[in-house]
Tab-separated table of N, CA and C in Angstrom:
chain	number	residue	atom	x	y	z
Y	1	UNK	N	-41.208	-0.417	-38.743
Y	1	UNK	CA	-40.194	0.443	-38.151
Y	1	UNK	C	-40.052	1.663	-39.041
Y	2	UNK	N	-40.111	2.898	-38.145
Y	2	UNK	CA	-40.298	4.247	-39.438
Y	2	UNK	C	-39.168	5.232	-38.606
Y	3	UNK	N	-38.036	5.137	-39.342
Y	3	UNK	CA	-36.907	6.190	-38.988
Y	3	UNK	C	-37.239	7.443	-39.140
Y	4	UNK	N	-36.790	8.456	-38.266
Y	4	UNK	CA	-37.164	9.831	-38.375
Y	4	UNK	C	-36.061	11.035	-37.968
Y	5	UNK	N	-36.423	11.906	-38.298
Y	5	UNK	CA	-35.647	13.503	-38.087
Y	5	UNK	C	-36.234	13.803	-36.916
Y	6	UNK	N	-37.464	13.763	-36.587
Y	6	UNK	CA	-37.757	14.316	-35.000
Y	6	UNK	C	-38.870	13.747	-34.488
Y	7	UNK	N	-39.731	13.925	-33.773
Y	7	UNK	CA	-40.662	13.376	-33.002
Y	7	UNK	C	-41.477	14.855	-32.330
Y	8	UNK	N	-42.420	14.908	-32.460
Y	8	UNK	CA	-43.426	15.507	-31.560
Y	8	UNK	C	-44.647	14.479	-31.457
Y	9	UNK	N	-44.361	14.805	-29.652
Y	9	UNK	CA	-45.779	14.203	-28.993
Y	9	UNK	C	-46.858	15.485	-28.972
Y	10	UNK	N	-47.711	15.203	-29.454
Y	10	UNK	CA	-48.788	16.344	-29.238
Y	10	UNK	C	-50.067	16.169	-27.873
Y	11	UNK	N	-49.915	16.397	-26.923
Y	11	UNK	CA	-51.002	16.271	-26.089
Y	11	UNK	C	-52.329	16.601	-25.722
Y	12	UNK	N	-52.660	16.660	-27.240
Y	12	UNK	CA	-54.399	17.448	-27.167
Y	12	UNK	C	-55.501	16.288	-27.964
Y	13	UNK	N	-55.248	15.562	-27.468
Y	13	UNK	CA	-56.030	14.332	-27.916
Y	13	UNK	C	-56.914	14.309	-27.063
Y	14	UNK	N	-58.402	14.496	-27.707
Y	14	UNK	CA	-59.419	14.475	-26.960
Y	14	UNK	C	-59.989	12.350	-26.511
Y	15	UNK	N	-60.520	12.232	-25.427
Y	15	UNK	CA	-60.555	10.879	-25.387
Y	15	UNK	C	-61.740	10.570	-25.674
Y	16	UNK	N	-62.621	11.313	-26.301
Y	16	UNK	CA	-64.017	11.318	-26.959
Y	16	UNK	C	-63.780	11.084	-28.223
Y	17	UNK	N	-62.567	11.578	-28.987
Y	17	UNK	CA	-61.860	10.794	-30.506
Y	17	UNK	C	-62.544	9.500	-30.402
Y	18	UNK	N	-62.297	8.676	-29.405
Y	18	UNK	CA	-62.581	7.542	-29.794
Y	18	UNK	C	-61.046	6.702	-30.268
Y	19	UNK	N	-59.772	7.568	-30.519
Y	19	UNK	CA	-58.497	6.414	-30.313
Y	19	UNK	C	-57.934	6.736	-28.901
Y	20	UNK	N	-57.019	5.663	-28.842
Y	20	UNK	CA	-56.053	5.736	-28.013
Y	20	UNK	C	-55.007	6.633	-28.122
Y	21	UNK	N	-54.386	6.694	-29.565
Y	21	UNK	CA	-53.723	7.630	-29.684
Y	21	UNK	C	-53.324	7.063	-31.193
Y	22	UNK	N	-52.510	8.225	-31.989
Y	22	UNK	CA	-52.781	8.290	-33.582
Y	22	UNK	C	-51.198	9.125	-33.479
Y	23	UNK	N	-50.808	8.248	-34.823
Y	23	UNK	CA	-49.351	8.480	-35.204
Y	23	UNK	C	-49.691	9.008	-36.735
Y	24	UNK	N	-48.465	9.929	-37.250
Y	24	UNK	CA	-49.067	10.023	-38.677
Y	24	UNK	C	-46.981	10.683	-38.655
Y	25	UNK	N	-46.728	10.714	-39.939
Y	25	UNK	CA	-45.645	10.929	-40.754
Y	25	UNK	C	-45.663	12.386	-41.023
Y	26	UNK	N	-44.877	13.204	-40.704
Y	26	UNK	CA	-44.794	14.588	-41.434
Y	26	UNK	C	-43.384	14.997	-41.743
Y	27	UNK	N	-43.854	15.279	-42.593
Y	27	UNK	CA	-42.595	15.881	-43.592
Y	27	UNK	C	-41.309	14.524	-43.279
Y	28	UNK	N	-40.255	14.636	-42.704
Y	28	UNK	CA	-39.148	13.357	-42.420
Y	28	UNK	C	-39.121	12.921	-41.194
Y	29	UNK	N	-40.454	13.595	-40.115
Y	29	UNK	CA	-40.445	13.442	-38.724
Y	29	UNK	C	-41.862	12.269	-38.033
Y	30	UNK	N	-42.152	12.645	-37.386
Y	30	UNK	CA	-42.966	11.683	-36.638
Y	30	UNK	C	-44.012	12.388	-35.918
Y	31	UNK	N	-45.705	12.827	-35.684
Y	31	UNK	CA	-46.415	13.012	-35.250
Y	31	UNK	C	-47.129	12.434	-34.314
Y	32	UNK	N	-46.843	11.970	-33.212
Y	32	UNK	CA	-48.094	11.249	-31.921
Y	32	UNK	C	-48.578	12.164	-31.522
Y	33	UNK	N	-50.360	11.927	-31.877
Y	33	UNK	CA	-50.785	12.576	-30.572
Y	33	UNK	C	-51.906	11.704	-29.867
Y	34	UNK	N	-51.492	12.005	-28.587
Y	34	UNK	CA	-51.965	11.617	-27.420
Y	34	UNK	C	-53.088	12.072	-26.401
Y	35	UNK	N	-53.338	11.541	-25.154
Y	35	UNK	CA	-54.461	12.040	-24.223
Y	35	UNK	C	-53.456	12.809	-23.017
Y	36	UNK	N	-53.807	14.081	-22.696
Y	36	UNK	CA	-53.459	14.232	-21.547
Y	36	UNK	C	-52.865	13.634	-20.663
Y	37	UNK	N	-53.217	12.632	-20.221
Y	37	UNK	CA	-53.045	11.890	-19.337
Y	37	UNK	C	-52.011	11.106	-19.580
Y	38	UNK	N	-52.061	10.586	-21.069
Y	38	UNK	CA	-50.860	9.585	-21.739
Y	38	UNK	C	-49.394	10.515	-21.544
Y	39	UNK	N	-49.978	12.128	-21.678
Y	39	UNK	CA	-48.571	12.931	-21.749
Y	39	UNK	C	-47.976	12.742	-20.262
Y	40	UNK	N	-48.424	12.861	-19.364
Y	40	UNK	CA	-48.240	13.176	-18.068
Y	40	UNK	C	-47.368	11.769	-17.700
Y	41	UNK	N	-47.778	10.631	-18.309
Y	41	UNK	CA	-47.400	9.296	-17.685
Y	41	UNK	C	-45.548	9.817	-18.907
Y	42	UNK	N	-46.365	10.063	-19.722
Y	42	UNK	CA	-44.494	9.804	-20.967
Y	42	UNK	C	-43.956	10.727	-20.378
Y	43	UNK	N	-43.952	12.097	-19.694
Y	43	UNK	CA	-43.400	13.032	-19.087
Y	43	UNK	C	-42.580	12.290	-17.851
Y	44	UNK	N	-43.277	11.385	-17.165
Y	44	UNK	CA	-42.655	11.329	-15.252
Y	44	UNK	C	-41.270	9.677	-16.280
Y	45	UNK	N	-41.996	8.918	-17.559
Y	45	UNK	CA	-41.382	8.128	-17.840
Y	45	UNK	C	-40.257	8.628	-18.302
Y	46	UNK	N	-39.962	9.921	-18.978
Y	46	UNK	CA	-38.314	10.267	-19.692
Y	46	UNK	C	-37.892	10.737	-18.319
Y	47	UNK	N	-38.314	11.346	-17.141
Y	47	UNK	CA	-37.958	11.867	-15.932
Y	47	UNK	C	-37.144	10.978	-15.675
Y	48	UNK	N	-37.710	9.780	-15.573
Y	48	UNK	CA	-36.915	8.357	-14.760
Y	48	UNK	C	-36.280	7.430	-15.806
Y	49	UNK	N	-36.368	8.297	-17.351
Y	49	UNK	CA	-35.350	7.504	-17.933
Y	49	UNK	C	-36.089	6.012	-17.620
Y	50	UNK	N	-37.368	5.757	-18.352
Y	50	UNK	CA	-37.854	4.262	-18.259
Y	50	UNK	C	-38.633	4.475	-19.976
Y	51	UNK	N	-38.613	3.327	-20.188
Y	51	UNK	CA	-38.508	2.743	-21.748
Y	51	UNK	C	-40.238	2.821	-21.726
Y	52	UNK	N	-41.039	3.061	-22.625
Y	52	UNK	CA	-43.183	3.950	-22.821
Y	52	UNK	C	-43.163	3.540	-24.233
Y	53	UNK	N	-44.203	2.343	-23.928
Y	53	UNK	CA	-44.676	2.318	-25.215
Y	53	UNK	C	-46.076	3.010	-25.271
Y	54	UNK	N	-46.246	3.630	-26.568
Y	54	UNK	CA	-47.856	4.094	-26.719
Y	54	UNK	C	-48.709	3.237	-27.740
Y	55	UNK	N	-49.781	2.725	-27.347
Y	55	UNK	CA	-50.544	2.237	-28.353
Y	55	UNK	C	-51.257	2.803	-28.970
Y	56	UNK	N	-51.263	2.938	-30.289
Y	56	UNK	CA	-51.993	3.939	-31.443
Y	56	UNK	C	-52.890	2.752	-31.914
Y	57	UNK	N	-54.217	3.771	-32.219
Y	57	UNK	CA	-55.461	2.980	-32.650
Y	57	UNK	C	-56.689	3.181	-31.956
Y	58	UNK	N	-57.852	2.876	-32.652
Y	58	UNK	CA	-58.789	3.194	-31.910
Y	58	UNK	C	-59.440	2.286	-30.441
Y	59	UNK	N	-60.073	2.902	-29.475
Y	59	UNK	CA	-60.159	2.514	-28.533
Y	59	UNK	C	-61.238	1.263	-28.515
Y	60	UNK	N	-62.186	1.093	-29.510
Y	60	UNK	CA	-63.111	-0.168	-29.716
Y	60	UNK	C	-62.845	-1.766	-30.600
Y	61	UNK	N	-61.719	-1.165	-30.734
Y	61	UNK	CA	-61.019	-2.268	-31.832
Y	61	UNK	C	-60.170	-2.891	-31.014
Y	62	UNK	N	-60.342	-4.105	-31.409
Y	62	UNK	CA	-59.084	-5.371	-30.351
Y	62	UNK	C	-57.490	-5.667	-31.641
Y	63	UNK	N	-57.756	-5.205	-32.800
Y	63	UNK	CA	-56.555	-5.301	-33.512
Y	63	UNK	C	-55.848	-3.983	-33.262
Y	64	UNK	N	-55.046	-3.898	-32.635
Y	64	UNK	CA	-54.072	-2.843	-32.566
Y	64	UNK	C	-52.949	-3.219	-33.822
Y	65	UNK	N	-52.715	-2.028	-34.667
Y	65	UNK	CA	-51.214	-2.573	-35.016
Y	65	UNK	C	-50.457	-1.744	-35.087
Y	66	UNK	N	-50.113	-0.219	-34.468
Y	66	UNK	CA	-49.253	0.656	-34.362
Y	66	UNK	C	-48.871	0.685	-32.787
Y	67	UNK	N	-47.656	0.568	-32.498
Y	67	UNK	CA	-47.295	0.982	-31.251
Y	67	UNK	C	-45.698	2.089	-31.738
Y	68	UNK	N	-45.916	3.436	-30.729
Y	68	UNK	CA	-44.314	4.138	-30.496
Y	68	UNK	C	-43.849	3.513	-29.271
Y	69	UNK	N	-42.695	3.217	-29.518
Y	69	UNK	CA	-41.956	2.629	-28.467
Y	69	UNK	C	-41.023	3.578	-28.358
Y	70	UNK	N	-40.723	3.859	-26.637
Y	70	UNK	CA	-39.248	5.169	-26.366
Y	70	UNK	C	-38.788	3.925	-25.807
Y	71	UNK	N	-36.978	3.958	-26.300
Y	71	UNK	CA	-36.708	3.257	-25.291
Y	71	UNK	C	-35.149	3.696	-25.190
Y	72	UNK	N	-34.723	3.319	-23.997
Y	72	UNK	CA	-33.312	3.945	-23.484
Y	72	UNK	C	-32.411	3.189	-24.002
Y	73	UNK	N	-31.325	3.232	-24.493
Y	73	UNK	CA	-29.952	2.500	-25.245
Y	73	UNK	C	-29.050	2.716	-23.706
Y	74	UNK	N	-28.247	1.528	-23.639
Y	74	UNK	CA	-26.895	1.501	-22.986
Y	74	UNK	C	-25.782	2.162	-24.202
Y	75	UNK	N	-25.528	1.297	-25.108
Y	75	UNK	CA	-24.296	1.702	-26.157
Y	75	UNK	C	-25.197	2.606	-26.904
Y	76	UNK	N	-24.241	4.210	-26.815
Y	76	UNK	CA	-24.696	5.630	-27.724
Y	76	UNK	C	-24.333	4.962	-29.236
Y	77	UNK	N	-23.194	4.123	-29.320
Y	77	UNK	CA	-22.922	3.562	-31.025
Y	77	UNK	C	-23.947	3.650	-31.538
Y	78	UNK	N	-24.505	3.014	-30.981
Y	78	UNK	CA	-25.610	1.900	-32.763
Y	78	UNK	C	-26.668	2.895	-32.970
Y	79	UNK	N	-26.981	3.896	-32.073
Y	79	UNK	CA	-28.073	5.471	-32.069
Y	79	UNK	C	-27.532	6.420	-33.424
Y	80	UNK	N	-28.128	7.087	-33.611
Y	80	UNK	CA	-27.891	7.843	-34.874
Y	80	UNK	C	-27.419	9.077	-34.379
Y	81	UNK	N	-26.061	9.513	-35.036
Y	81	UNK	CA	-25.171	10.255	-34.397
Y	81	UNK	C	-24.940	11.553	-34.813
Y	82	UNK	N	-26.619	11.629	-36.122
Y	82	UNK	CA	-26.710	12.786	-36.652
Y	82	UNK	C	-28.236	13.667	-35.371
């Protein structure tokens, strides 16, 4: 679990990389980037307010062990209120 200041999804992930998609740490924030296509699906998913996980890692490997998870809260409390 990696707390953060912000999040950018980046959508220029070529799918010839060879991952699925790749997370990395910058500065106190959060870097995904993704495939086209992955953007388009996380785009219509915050539309409808529905909870997208992304799996990070490469696409030939059966051990995945990074996933971003968005997900929607009922109670604003327990969210970070900075």
């Amino acid at each position: 679990v990696t707390g953060a200041s912000f999040v950018v999804f980046n959508g220029a992930l070529k799918t010839s990389s060879g991952f699925l998609a790749k997370s990395s740490i910058v500065e106190d924030g959060l870097m995904v980037q993704i495939t086209r296509e992955t953007m388009e699906s996380l785009r219509q998913a915050l539309r409808d307010k529905k909870d997208f996980k992304i799996t990070c890692g490469k696409t030939d490997t059966g051990d995945v062990k990074e996933y971003v998870d968005i997900c929607w809260v009922e109670n604003e409390e327990k969210t970070n209120k900075g």
